[in-house]
């Protein structure tokens, strides 16, 4: 027995790595195993050396584990990817694995040197995940649900907004892109809406490299303005810089981050330098974007009214167009092919003392509609330095500049999409300007969409710097301190214009607004970490921390009306103008503690507590404490199933957590505001919102239960989670009667419960050296319920001005519940006519008007949120070829297509341009029954009355057709979508030898390539009210979602 | 190690010392506190809000007296007068009551008198539209989240009259002690002239008594007395004059709008064009509206929607008197006082009635800038100069109708006479009437904002049911 001698060299390597990765229990265990098993090593060992590289870019894989299966013998690769291991004569196989890569099993044969390439594992759940405050933890030790998405899954979609790349990949979250406009924002909600407030922000906290950053969406015109699809600020981040995104779904996972993470947290780790050879990498991608789904339009009827031709009438209710008349499809005219040109250059390198990473990214995008564009430049540098064994210093700086233009869209009638919807089919929209520069207009009610796009738009410029600096000092191998300070600072300039000749400028005589918004967030995190083994098998690690957050914003806006000169585009050209300034300051101080106890790799207990002090709450209520506790139990350890080949791992977990949430600044009490000057005098007037002086923090209380299972040597994994989250004491502006002198008062009230089921199934279906197939399925089912409403408030209604479709929050209901009017039907279970349509004077009847039902009476017609959502991703690898495809689906849930209403009839600006109105000028007998009795004692007979149908008789009639939910645009928004397909080819190393590159990958990627949905209209995924607006399901007013096909090339050298 | 220790100490000190200053930052630097607001800064807001409220009542409501037409409201589709409700309860009433409370505390009765005059006017306008409205329980913030409504009878018999009586008293009280409040500042209408405000208060009370005389004809004498004490010329009118950069709301709504959603109705145009009660072309036709083309002026038939009436050729444009940028918005006028006198004297003193009738017409014409010779010619035409003995109530009310163009007061007049075609000659119901039974419109629907936020709502019947005042 020559214990351990042969493994001396690798042993040293292992030791150093363990110091570096001291949180990695797995390697720690491995070391123990090695020490124990080494005693049994045989004398006639041979040394096998080799190098492990990444199949994509042929770079060294540092820290990969090389093991001899069945023996416990192993080593890890060094900074050049090199390894060396001794094998007994009967040992002929090596297992090579590393986090984020597919495991390789090799036959050694007679070889003494092995080139091992590891393919990146696109979807496999990684063993180590990033949790709160960047603490990496083994997945198996967690008592709550965390899901991580790796860089490749994000980057292969080529989505300029990295949030969109997460679609369909993570259970329990819902991502909604507000529009297909370049630079448009997206919205992420984790485990449902927590707030009753229609204006509340339900966005999670975003943390990049340990420092919270802004993901605000400053909607132009405020929330509910809805005229422009502003960017959510996380979209500024260069997707190519991202290493992983970890989603902390529930309060148990995010509690340590405090009140700002009450809606969960999105933890982003960006790329940093890797020791070893300096690697340069260049990626370029070019896309073809188009709108793939448009509402059907009619091309048979001309302008006019009631069948009479009128060239100046905006309504397409004229006579049939003569044969041979040229017609134009509104959407073919309006939409064009857009392009994105993405370029990214990065470099990385270093040694064991210092590393660096730098990147330069550039995106140029032209949209699918006139006057839409977006360009973004990202520069990032990251460095780390290890002056001594105990001290690590790192820092990064990220500069972002972006510039975008979008025309005015929006919920009102004055938007590009809205105008195009109502354009008569025989008019060539592209002929829109007269030689003298005046617009071509055939009606005083309609603007030409092209002319409008060029004259009513927003230009937005952003300059942002995100920087952070970190110090880590290890006092001993069990105690270290980590201090990190970070700043996120941006200035956002907005220029909005509506030039005088526009119809919407009638009253204003042209308007301009120049807004200057700044945001500065400084975070200081101090964290003291200690860990140790209390007794055999019982490990404790404790962190104590302090976090100070200071957020300052300014918003200076110069705006006005009355152009002095017709073409001078500046606020200096306004006859009437005001300047307004709205600064705000919000500071939060938090102290927290986190204790983790693990017992024999079987039981894991985690307890946290945090106290926050927030400046936005009344002094008496501004300090608040909240705890969390979670427990994980690996029952397979107890059962001794560690080596079981069928059930290889099993864990039960449970967690309880509370998180508090403060208010926005300045919500307490009541203020007066100065008015715009009038005849040289400006007055003051009381504001319409009053805030309770007793405001307390909101609280979210969450329970979470789950099970994690792994089968067939960890090749198939199933994670299932059930979570119940109650949000109580919500800070809500409660709408009040205007007769109180206010429109709302802000108080704590109401409770919402979210119940969510999350399933995640991940399997390596085929895993051989040349061919691999991974599949991953995730499923989310969310149910929300309003448990109580603010006292005395029965209902909070959104959009009360459309009584036929409105969202209403009330006790027992669910956020997103819609109420509206339906076609009247016989409601008499005893009658043979039960359920038949009620026909009055030959026409269908809406909202029981036949019996004189009040307009205010309506009924539940559906919910805006899906019954369930799922994503199914597959990645296949054959030698250098990779194919991945991702299907996403949403089943159930409705959307209200504001656009569809505009395609009908002639009441409030609608024009019968939709193909729904194709059927005109004929007699029809509606299939239904007529009442020949009285209202109280109806007597139903089969309807036999033939009536003419047309725009004025039917489609524009509120109580026959237009306002019934069956026709008014309210529709099932279910879909199945091929969200992403990516096909790539990586040249093998053998072909690269004569080229100056170490890696070449070419790929074709498609986003949104195919979808099927019962929804008629544009893509139902949209948000008319913008990201973070908390109003979901209103669609049809913005640039629709686009389909993109990218050609891209990655080079490393 | 030592350095690190120092760094930690410094950070710790910074942290402890700055906690309070970090947390005590929740006073909005961009807004005004209640203590900072003053009477001279509240008054201009109150005056603007009052004008906005009066305009809001008329903006769509003017289709009921058939001045303009073209919107679905003219077909008697449900309408809750949001444009009146919102500025009244969110701006005018809170600011006026704020002034009254602050002024009474400071014994600045000059300010409270003005505020009470305006509040009386607005409440009367609102109750004439809605019937019951919140008043005694209104504007109490969180003190009463569900304000119950006062009935029209309570408003008329108690609240409006006491406001107006107090206004008249206050405006005659001595000036306040405080130098800063002695002279009313920032008064857009009368530049702080309390004599003028007193006349205005009498004018509002004259209107009040005329309304109430519908239930008690004896009050006509009160109306006469107050009207006599009120305005003596057009220059006294209670009106807010707008400026180029802050245009009259009619300018933005119709005057300067390319897409005009309402046009003058055929009833109004026929009356002005001499095709109805008066067989003489009224010189105000070209001042009230702009005609395109050479055809005879023609309006849109009440109940027809905009765009459906091809022969209509007149519009409210920026060059009309009421819808130019700098037009005054009339709230109560000298001309109206003369028509109140004419109507009130009519049963008892035809000569006085006739004289007032003529003064009203002349005031109206000269107010809108008709040339003196055209005024003279028109006044002398046999259609107008009918003589005291031939004067009819119809003559008075129709001329008042023309003089009060675009004011909501005319709708009250019409309902006082219950749309009597003997008075409003040739008046017809809209060609489309969405109220069952085809009645005349009598009232507003309940304000659209109210259901769902107020649990103390009165039962509001359909808009065809007559209000208390007009019973």
CSV table of C-alpha atoms in Angstrom, one decimal, chain A residues 584-731:
chain,number,residue,atom,x,y,z
A,584,UNK,CA,-37.0,62.4,-5.6
A,585,UNK,CA,-34.9,60.8,-3.1
A,586,UNK,CA,-35.4,57.4,-1.5
A,587,UNK,CA,-33.0,55.8,1.0
A,588,UNK,CA,-33.0,52.4,2.6
A,589,UNK,CA,-30.8,51.0,5.3
A,590,UNK,CA,-30.8,47.3,5.9
A,591,UNK,CA,-29.1,45.0,8.3
A,592,UNK,CA,-29.4,41.3,7.9
A,593,UNK,CA,-28.2,37.9,9.0
A,594,UNK,CA,-28.1,34.6,7.2
A,595,UNK,CA,-27.4,31.3,8.8
A,596,UNK,CA,-27.0,28.0,7.0
A,597,UNK,CA,-26.8,24.7,8.8
A,598,UNK,CA,-26.1,21.5,7.0
A,599,UNK,CA,-26.1,18.1,8.5
A,600,UNK,CA,-24.4,15.2,6.7
A,601,UNK,CA,-25.3,16.5,3.3
A,602,UNK,CA,-28.8,15.4,4.2
A,603,UNK,CA,-30.5,18.2,6.1
A,604,UNK,CA,-30.1,21.9,5.1
A,605,UNK,CA,-31.5,24.6,7.2
A,606,UNK,CA,-31.4,28.3,6.3
A,607,UNK,CA,-32.6,31.1,8.5
A,608,UNK,CA,-32.5,34.7,7.5
A,609,UNK,CA,-33.6,37.9,9.1
A,610,UNK,CA,-33.5,41.5,7.8
A,611,UNK,CA,-34.5,44.8,9.2
A,612,UNK,CA,-35.0,47.7,6.9
A,613,UNK,CA,-35.4,51.4,7.5
A,614,UNK,CA,-37.0,53.2,4.6
A,615,UNK,CA,-37.2,57.0,4.1
A,616,UNK,CA,-40.5,56.8,2.3
A,617,UNK,CA,-42.6,55.7,5.3
A,618,UNK,CA,-43.7,57.8,8.3
A,619,UNK,CA,-41.1,57.8,11.0
A,620,UNK,CA,-43.1,55.6,13.4
A,621,UNK,CA,-43.4,52.9,10.8
A,622,UNK,CA,-40.3,53.0,8.9
A,623,UNK,CA,-38.3,50.3,10.6
A,624,UNK,CA,-39.5,46.8,9.9
A,625,UNK,CA,-38.2,43.3,10.3
A,626,UNK,CA,-38.9,40.2,8.3
A,627,UNK,CA,-37.7,36.6,8.7
A,628,UNK,CA,-37.3,33.6,6.4
A,629,UNK,CA,-36.6,30.0,7.1
A,630,UNK,CA,-36.1,27.1,4.6
A,631,UNK,CA,-35.3,23.5,5.0
A,632,UNK,CA,-34.1,20.9,2.5
A,633,UNK,CA,-34.0,17.2,3.2
A,634,UNK,CA,-32.2,14.9,0.9
A,635,UNK,CA,-34.1,11.8,1.6
A,636,UNK,CA,-32.1,9.6,-0.7
A,637,UNK,CA,-29.1,10.0,1.6
A,638,UNK,CA,-31.1,8.7,4.5
A,639,UNK,CA,-32.5,5.9,2.4
A,640,UNK,CA,-29.0,5.1,1.2
A,641,UNK,CA,-29.9,5.5,-2.4
A,642,UNK,CA,-26.8,7.5,-3.2
A,643,UNK,CA,-25.7,5.1,-5.9
A,644,UNK,CA,-29.1,4.0,-6.9
A,645,UNK,CA,-29.3,4.1,-10.7
A,646,UNK,CA,-33.0,4.7,-10.9
A,647,UNK,CA,-33.7,7.3,-8.2
A,648,UNK,CA,-30.3,8.9,-7.9
A,649,UNK,CA,-31.3,12.0,-5.9
A,650,UNK,CA,-34.3,13.1,-4.0
A,651,UNK,CA,-35.0,16.1,-1.9
A,652,UNK,CA,-37.9,17.6,-0.1
A,653,UNK,CA,-37.9,21.3,0.6
A,654,UNK,CA,-40.1,23.8,2.5
A,655,UNK,CA,-39.7,27.4,3.1
A,656,UNK,CA,-41.5,30.3,4.8
A,657,UNK,CA,-40.6,33.9,4.3
A,658,UNK,CA,-41.8,37.4,4.7
A,659,UNK,CA,-40.7,40.5,2.9
A,660,UNK,CA,-41.7,44.0,3.5
A,661,UNK,CA,-42.1,46.7,0.9
A,662,UNK,CA,-42.1,50.5,1.3
A,663,UNK,CA,-43.9,53.2,-0.5
A,664,UNK,CA,-42.8,55.5,-3.3
A,665,UNK,CA,-41.4,58.8,-2.1
A,666,UNK,CA,-43.7,61.6,-1.0
A,667,UNK,CA,-46.9,59.6,-0.8
A,668,UNK,CA,-47.8,60.7,2.7
A,669,UNK,CA,-50.0,63.7,3.4
A,670,UNK,CA,-51.3,66.1,0.8
A,671,UNK,CA,-49.6,68.8,-1.2
A,672,UNK,CA,-50.5,71.7,-3.4
A,673,UNK,CA,-49.0,72.3,-6.8
A,674,UNK,CA,-48.3,75.4,-8.7
A,675,UNK,CA,-50.3,75.8,-11.9
A,676,UNK,CA,-49.2,76.9,-15.3
A,677,UNK,CA,-49.1,80.7,-15.6
A,678,UNK,CA,-52.2,82.3,-17.0
A,679,UNK,CA,-52.2,86.0,-18.0
A,680,UNK,CA,-48.9,86.4,-16.1
A,681,UNK,CA,-50.1,84.9,-12.9
A,682,UNK,CA,-49.7,81.4,-11.6
A,683,UNK,CA,-51.9,80.0,-8.9
A,684,UNK,CA,-51.7,77.0,-6.6
A,685,UNK,CA,-54.2,74.2,-6.3
A,686,UNK,CA,-54.5,71.2,-4.0
A,687,UNK,CA,-53.4,67.9,-5.4
A,688,UNK,CA,-55.9,65.1,-6.0
A,689,UNK,CA,-54.2,62.4,-4.1
A,690,UNK,CA,-54.0,62.3,-0.3
A,691,UNK,CA,-51.7,59.9,1.5
A,692,UNK,CA,-52.4,58.3,4.9
A,693,UNK,CA,-50.2,59.5,7.7
A,694,UNK,CA,-50.2,56.0,9.2
A,695,UNK,CA,-48.8,54.3,6.1
A,696,UNK,CA,-47.1,51.0,7.0
A,697,UNK,CA,-44.9,48.8,4.9
A,698,UNK,CA,-46.6,46.2,2.6
A,699,UNK,CA,-45.9,42.6,3.5
A,700,UNK,CA,-45.7,39.5,1.4
A,701,UNK,CA,-45.8,36.2,3.3
A,702,UNK,CA,-45.0,33.1,1.3
A,703,UNK,CA,-44.9,29.4,1.8
A,704,UNK,CA,-43.1,27.2,-0.6
A,705,UNK,CA,-43.0,23.4,-0.8
A,706,UNK,CA,-41.1,21.4,-3.3
A,707,UNK,CA,-39.4,18.2,-4.3
A,708,UNK,CA,-36.3,17.7,-6.5
A,709,UNK,CA,-35.8,14.3,-7.9
A,710,UNK,CA,-33.1,12.9,-10.2
A,711,UNK,CA,-33.3,9.6,-12.0
A,712,UNK,CA,-31.1,7.4,-14.1
A,713,UNK,CA,-27.7,8.6,-12.8
A,714,UNK,CA,-28.9,12.2,-12.7
A,715,UNK,CA,-29.8,12.2,-16.3
A,716,UNK,CA,-33.5,13.0,-15.7
A,717,UNK,CA,-34.4,15.6,-13.2
A,718,UNK,CA,-37.7,16.8,-11.9
A,719,UNK,CA,-38.3,19.8,-9.8
A,720,UNK,CA,-41.7,20.6,-8.6
A,721,UNK,CA,-42.7,23.5,-6.5
A,722,UNK,CA,-46.0,24.7,-5.0
A,723,UNK,CA,-45.9,28.2,-3.5
A,724,UNK,CA,-48.6,30.3,-1.8
A,725,UNK,CA,-47.9,34.0,-1.5
A,726,UNK,CA,-50.1,36.5,0.4
A,727,UNK,CA,-49.5,40.1,-0.1
A,728,UNK,CA,-51.2,42.1,2.7
A,729,UNK,CA,-51.3,45.7,3.9
A,730,UNK,CA,-50.9,46.8,0.3
A,731,UNK,CA,-50.1,50.4,-0.3
